[in-house]
Amino acid sequence: MSRHLRTAALLFALSGFALPVFAADADPVVVKVDGKPILRSEVMKGLEQLGPQAAQMPPQIVLPRVVDHLVATRIVADAGYAKGLQHSQEVKDQLQNLEKELVAQAYIRQTIEPQITDDKIKERYDAFVKQYKAEDEVRARHILVKSEGEAKDIIKQLKGGADFAKLAMEKSADTGSAKQGGDLGYFPKGEMVKAFSDAAFSMKPGELSDKPVKTDFGYHVIKVEDRRKSAPPTIDAVRGQIKNQIGQEMTGKLVQDMVGKAKVERFNMDGSPIEVAKQTAPAAGK
């Protein structure tokens, strides 16, 4: 990827980040620092600046972190204001640089976003579906325990009529799936560790593993619930991802075109002219 394309990717801000929805007519105070308010709108802007990775985190986890950061920033900034650092050349220079970045981002968004139409998104999605290759998937439950003896005891209980989901909630060391009765959902073969996948994909729907399956995590008791061929995600599920992909491509082209039309003169880091190496014509007969 060229330097201009990398710059374009950084400038493009169509992250598709899903912000929590609140009433539009209110901007309440969410915290006070020495009597000075921090508004909900400030928290939401801070959340937006975290980028798409924050979308993977539950709001109840990420929002308090944003608030804590804003509180700490306000306290330290107030100390800086008290010393008059807002008037320092260092701060002025950084504000000028930040303004350029923000203006560039705003220009990119306002230029590119109107061009990312539903038709373009649908065309890209249709191409993705056309190339999509279905995979075999199984839906399985598991109970993970530390010892082989405990796993064998669980298999014995299950064959005696015990409820798999109930035992998973009570005994499984995989606390995430235990809350779902051990349900791992649908997965392709390559998504799980080999020993687990080999066992699950060798079983039929409704079948229970005859013996514990050992992995680096411990001993698994597996029950296969269903098998199917995978299907591509719906267009709504990947709309934001496609929009971001198209936007970065269009931004890269826009920036390259603009740089290509501009007069750019480069110099060495000390300000001296860059000398172009002279090419000597080859001697006759060589």
Short mmCIF file of C-alpha atoms in Angstrom, two decimals:
data_model
loop_
_atom_site.label_atom_id
_atom_site.label_comp_id
_atom_site.label_asym_id
_atom_site.label_seq_id
_atom_site.Cartn_x
_atom_site.Cartn_y
_atom_site.Cartn_z
CA MET A 1 0.00 0.00 0.00
CA SER A 2 1.42 3.41 -0.98
CA ARG A 3 2.00 6.21 1.52
CA HIS A 4 -0.96 8.13 0.07
CA LEU A 5 -3.25 5.12 0.38
CA ARG A 6 -2.20 4.63 4.01
CA THR A 7 -2.92 8.31 4.64
CA ALA A 8 -6.30 7.94 2.96
CA ALA A 9 -7.21 4.98 5.13
CA LEU A 10 -6.39 7.02 8.22
CA LEU A 11 -8.39 10.00 7.00
CA PHE A 12 -11.46 7.97 6.16
CA ALA A 13 -13.77 7.89 9.19
CA LEU A 14 -16.76 5.81 8.08
CA SER A 15 -16.28 3.30 10.88
CA GLY A 16 -19.93 2.28 11.19
CA PHE A 17 -19.59 2.55 14.97
CA ALA A 18 -22.94 1.85 16.62
CA LEU A 19 -23.47 4.49 19.28
CA PRO A 20 -26.06 3.98 22.02
CA VAL A 21 -29.33 5.77 21.29
CA PHE A 22 -30.51 8.49 23.70
CA ALA A 23 -33.16 11.19 23.61
CA ALA A 24 -32.07 13.85 21.11
CA ASP A 25 -33.43 16.80 23.11
CA ALA A 26 -31.30 16.37 26.22
CA ASP A 27 -27.61 16.56 27.07
CA PRO A 28 -27.42 15.83 30.78
CA VAL A 29 -24.42 16.11 33.07
CA VAL A 30 -22.92 12.65 33.64
CA VAL A 31 -20.14 13.64 36.05
CA LYS A 32 -18.79 16.76 37.77
CA VAL A 33 -15.12 17.49 38.41
CA ASP A 34 -14.59 20.12 41.10
CA GLY A 35 -18.07 21.38 40.28
CA LYS A 36 -17.44 21.56 36.52
CA PRO A 37 -19.78 19.41 34.40
CA ILE A 38 -18.89 16.80 31.79
CA LEU A 39 -21.87 16.32 29.47
CA ARG A 40 -23.15 13.16 27.85
CA SER A 41 -22.27 14.62 24.44
CA GLU A 42 -18.60 14.79 25.53
CA VAL A 43 -18.71 11.13 26.54
CA MET A 44 -20.24 10.16 23.19
CA LYS A 45 -17.56 12.09 21.28
CA GLY A 46 -14.91 10.33 23.34
CA LEU A 47 -16.55 7.00 22.54
CA GLU A 48 -16.57 7.82 18.83
CA GLN A 49 -12.86 8.62 18.88
CA LEU A 50 -12.04 5.11 20.11
CA GLY A 51 -12.84 3.81 16.66
CA PRO A 52 -14.48 0.56 15.48
CA GLN A 53 -12.65 -1.64 18.00
CA ALA A 54 -14.80 -0.12 20.75
CA ALA A 55 -17.87 -1.51 19.00
CA GLN A 56 -16.76 -4.97 20.10
CA MET A 57 -17.03 -3.99 23.78
CA PRO A 58 -20.30 -3.88 25.77
CA PRO A 59 -21.45 -0.30 26.60
CA GLN A 60 -21.43 -1.06 30.34
CA ILE A 61 -17.69 -1.71 30.07
CA VAL A 62 -16.51 0.89 27.56
CA LEU A 63 -18.60 3.88 28.73
CA PRO A 64 -17.17 3.99 32.29
CA ARG A 65 -13.66 3.85 30.80
CA VAL A 66 -14.42 6.83 28.57
CA VAL A 67 -15.83 8.74 31.54
CA ASP A 68 -12.75 7.93 33.67
CA HIS A 69 -10.49 9.17 30.86
CA LEU A 70 -12.46 12.42 30.55
CA VAL A 71 -12.33 12.96 34.31
CA ALA A 72 -8.55 12.44 34.42
CA THR A 73 -8.05 14.67 31.37
CA ARG A 74 -10.18 17.44 32.90
CA ILE A 75 -8.25 17.36 36.19
CA VAL A 76 -4.81 17.46 34.51
CA ALA A 77 -5.96 20.05 31.94
CA ASP A 78 -7.25 22.34 34.69
CA ALA A 79 -3.81 22.20 36.27
CA GLY A 80 -2.30 23.17 32.91
CA TYR A 81 -4.79 26.03 32.42
CA ALA A 82 -3.87 27.32 35.88
CA LYS A 83 -0.29 27.67 34.63
CA GLY A 84 -1.41 29.37 31.40
CA LEU A 85 -0.13 26.56 29.18
CA GLN A 86 -3.02 27.11 26.76
CA HIS A 87 -1.08 30.17 25.54
CA SER A 88 2.21 28.32 25.03
CA GLN A 89 3.69 27.93 21.57
CA GLU A 90 3.78 24.14 22.04
CA VAL A 91 0.01 23.98 22.49
CA LYS A 92 -0.64 26.44 19.65
CA ASP A 93 1.49 24.40 17.24
CA GLN A 94 -0.30 21.17 18.18
CA LEU A 95 -3.72 22.81 17.84
CA GLN A 96 -2.79 24.00 14.37
CA ASN A 97 -1.68 20.50 13.34
CA LEU A 98 -4.81 18.96 14.84
CA GLU A 99 -6.99 21.45 13.00
CA LYS A 100 -5.42 20.43 9.69
CA GLU A 101 -6.13 16.76 10.44
CA LEU A 102 -9.74 17.47 11.40
CA VAL A 103 -10.35 19.67 8.34
CA ALA A 104 -8.89 16.94 6.09
CA GLN A 105 -11.14 14.32 7.70
CA ALA A 106 -14.21 16.55 7.32
CA TYR A 107 -13.39 17.16 3.65
CA ILE A 108 -12.99 13.43 3.01
CA ARG A 109 -16.29 12.58 4.72
CA GLN A 110 -18.28 15.31 3.00
CA THR A 111 -16.83 14.41 -0.39
CA ILE A 112 -17.00 10.62 -0.17
CA GLU A 113 -20.08 9.78 1.91
CA PRO A 114 -22.65 11.07 -0.64
CA GLN A 115 -21.02 8.87 -3.29
CA ILE A 116 -21.46 5.63 -1.32
CA THR A 117 -24.95 4.83 -2.55
CA ASP A 118 -27.18 1.87 -1.78
CA ASP A 119 -26.61 0.70 -5.35
CA LYS A 120 -22.84 0.62 -4.84
CA ILE A 121 -23.25 -1.30 -1.58
CA LYS A 122 -25.65 -3.77 -3.22
CA GLU A 123 -23.28 -4.29 -6.16
CA ARG A 124 -20.38 -5.05 -3.81
CA TYR A 125 -22.56 -7.37 -1.71
CA ASP A 126 -23.76 -9.28 -4.78
CA ALA A 127 -20.14 -9.81 -5.87
CA PHE A 128 -19.31 -11.11 -2.39
CA VAL A 129 -22.25 -13.55 -2.44
CA LYS A 130 -21.27 -14.78 -5.89
CA GLN A 131 -17.78 -15.68 -4.66
CA TYR A 132 -18.97 -17.04 -1.31
CA LYS A 133 -18.15 -20.71 -0.69
CA ALA A 134 -20.41 -22.56 1.72
CA GLU A 135 -18.74 -24.59 4.46
CA ASP A 136 -19.94 -27.47 6.58
CA GLU A 137 -20.86 -26.29 10.07
CA VAL A 138 -21.96 -28.02 13.23
CA ARG A 139 -23.79 -26.67 16.22
CA ALA A 140 -22.47 -28.26 19.39
CA ARG A 141 -22.60 -28.01 23.15
CA HIS A 142 -19.73 -28.89 25.44
CA ILE A 143 -18.85 -29.26 29.09
CA LEU A 144 -15.22 -28.51 29.90
CA VAL A 145 -13.63 -29.95 33.04
CA LYS A 146 -10.07 -30.39 34.33
CA SER A 147 -9.85 -34.16 34.76
CA GLU A 148 -10.67 -37.15 32.57
CA GLY A 149 -12.35 -38.87 35.51
CA GLU A 150 -14.75 -35.97 36.01
CA ALA A 151 -15.54 -35.93 32.29
CA LYS A 152 -16.27 -39.66 32.32
CA ASP A 153 -18.57 -39.21 35.30
CA ILE A 154 -20.48 -36.49 33.42
CA ILE A 155 -20.87 -38.75 30.37
CA LYS A 156 -22.26 -41.43 32.66
CA GLN A 157 -24.78 -38.98 34.14
CA LEU A 158 -25.85 -37.79 30.69
CA LYS A 159 -26.37 -41.34 29.44
CA GLY A 160 -28.46 -41.90 32.55
CA GLY A 161 -30.80 -39.10 31.53
CA ALA A 162 -29.24 -35.96 33.08
CA ASP A 163 -29.90 -32.65 31.30
CA PHE A 164 -26.87 -31.50 29.30
CA ALA A 165 -27.60 -27.76 29.58
CA LYS A 166 -28.09 -27.98 33.34
CA LEU A 167 -24.84 -29.89 33.87
CA ALA A 168 -22.97 -27.42 31.65
CA MET A 169 -24.20 -24.49 33.72
CA GLU A 170 -23.21 -26.25 36.93
CA LYS A 171 -19.87 -27.84 36.00
CA SER A 172 -18.31 -26.39 32.84
CA ALA A 173 -15.07 -24.42 33.26
CA ASP A 174 -15.93 -22.54 30.06
CA THR A 175 -17.99 -19.91 31.86
CA GLY A 176 -18.95 -18.12 28.65
CA SER A 177 -20.72 -21.07 27.02
CA ALA A 178 -21.84 -22.47 30.41
CA LYS A 179 -24.32 -19.58 30.70
CA GLN A 180 -25.84 -20.82 27.43
CA GLY A 181 -26.05 -24.42 28.60
CA GLY A 182 -22.74 -25.20 26.91
CA ASP A 183 -24.00 -24.03 23.51
CA LEU A 184 -21.18 -22.94 21.18
CA GLY A 185 -23.47 -22.12 18.27
CA TYR A 186 -22.58 -23.04 14.70
CA PHE A 187 -18.91 -23.19 13.69
CA PRO A 188 -16.82 -24.46 10.73
CA LYS A 189 -14.17 -27.10 11.27
CA GLY A 190 -11.19 -24.75 11.26
CA GLU A 191 -12.59 -22.48 13.96
CA MET A 192 -11.98 -24.84 16.87
CA VAL A 193 -8.85 -26.68 17.97
CA LYS A 194 -8.22 -29.80 15.87
CA ALA A 195 -9.06 -32.49 18.46
CA PHE A 196 -12.34 -30.79 19.32
CA SER A 197 -13.32 -30.19 15.67
CA ASP A 198 -12.41 -33.71 14.59
CA ALA A 199 -14.62 -35.14 17.31
CA ALA A 200 -17.56 -32.81 16.70
CA PHE A 201 -17.53 -33.25 12.91
CA SER A 202 -17.41 -37.05 13.24
CA MET A 203 -20.68 -37.05 15.20
CA LYS A 204 -24.31 -36.98 14.08
CA PRO A 205 -26.98 -34.55 15.35
CA GLY A 206 -28.18 -35.62 18.79
CA GLU A 207 -25.07 -37.73 19.40
CA LEU A 208 -23.03 -37.52 22.61
CA SER A 209 -19.27 -38.16 22.71
CA ASP A 210 -18.57 -41.69 24.03
CA LYS A 211 -15.36 -40.59 25.72
CA PRO A 212 -13.81 -37.28 26.83
CA VAL A 213 -12.01 -35.23 24.19
CA LYS A 214 -8.68 -33.88 25.44
CA THR A 215 -7.34 -30.49 24.34
CA ASP A 216 -4.94 -27.97 25.87
CA PHE A 217 -7.95 -26.51 27.70
CA GLY A 218 -8.88 -29.71 29.51
CA TYR A 219 -11.39 -32.52 28.89
CA HIS A 220 -14.54 -31.90 26.84
CA VAL A 221 -17.84 -33.71 26.79
CA ILE A 222 -19.47 -32.88 23.45
CA LYS A 223 -23.02 -33.09 22.15
CA VAL A 224 -23.77 -32.23 18.52
CA GLU A 225 -27.12 -30.49 18.05
CA ASP A 226 -27.22 -29.88 14.30
CA ARG A 227 -25.28 -29.80 11.02
CA ARG A 228 -25.71 -27.44 8.10
CA LYS A 229 -24.05 -25.63 5.20
CA SER A 230 -23.01 -22.08 6.04
CA ALA A 231 -24.79 -19.18 4.34
CA PRO A 232 -23.45 -15.69 3.56
CA PRO A 233 -24.42 -12.95 6.02
CA THR A 234 -27.31 -10.71 5.08
CA ILE A 235 -26.58 -7.38 3.42
CA ASP A 236 -27.74 -5.55 6.54
CA ALA A 237 -25.26 -7.50 8.66
CA VAL A 238 -22.30 -6.39 6.53
CA ARG A 239 -23.56 -3.01 5.28
CA GLY A 240 -21.25 -1.02 7.57
CA GLN A 241 -18.24 -3.17 6.64
CA ILE A 242 -18.93 -2.81 2.92
CA LYS A 243 -19.49 0.93 3.28
CA ASN A 244 -16.16 1.27 5.04
CA GLN A 245 -14.38 -0.81 2.40
CA ILE A 246 -15.81 1.21 -0.49
CA GLY A 247 -15.10 4.44 1.36
CA GLN A 248 -11.44 3.60 1.88
CA GLU A 249 -11.03 2.67 -1.77
CA MET A 250 -12.69 5.89 -2.94
CA THR A 251 -10.70 7.93 -0.45
CA GLY A 252 -7.43 6.39 -1.64
CA LYS A 253 -8.23 7.33 -5.23
CA LEU A 254 -9.34 10.84 -4.27
CA VAL A 255 -6.17 11.55 -2.27
CA GLN A 256 -3.90 10.11 -4.97
CA ASP A 257 -5.62 12.24 -7.63
CA MET A 258 -5.31 15.37 -5.50
CA VAL A 259 -1.64 14.72 -4.72
CA GLY A 260 -0.96 14.01 -8.40
CA LYS A 261 -2.37 17.40 -9.42
CA ALA A 262 -0.55 19.36 -6.73
CA LYS A 263 2.95 20.82 -7.07
CA VAL A 264 4.96 18.93 -4.44
CA GLU A 265 8.61 19.90 -3.94
CA ARG A 266 10.64 17.68 -1.63
CA PHE A 267 13.81 18.57 0.27
CA ASN A 268 16.21 16.81 2.61
CA MET A 269 15.51 16.95 6.32
CA ASP A 270 18.05 19.79 6.67
CA GLY A 271 16.21 21.81 4.02
CA SER A 272 18.79 21.31 1.28
CA PRO A 273 17.75 20.29 -2.25
CA ILE A 274 17.50 16.61 -3.02
CA GLU A 275 20.10 15.74 -5.63
CA VAL A 276 18.88 13.52 -8.44
CA ALA A 277 21.45 10.84 -9.26
CA LYS A 278 22.96 11.40 -12.69
CA GLN A 279 22.68 8.44 -15.03
CA THR A 280 25.82 7.92 -17.12
CA ALA A 281 25.30 6.58 -20.62
CA PRO A 282 26.98 3.18 -21.12
CA ALA A 283 30.26 3.23 -23.07
CA ALA A 284 30.16 2.18 -26.68
CA GLY A 285 30.33 -1.53 -27.20
CA LYS A 286 29.26 -2.38 -23.65
#
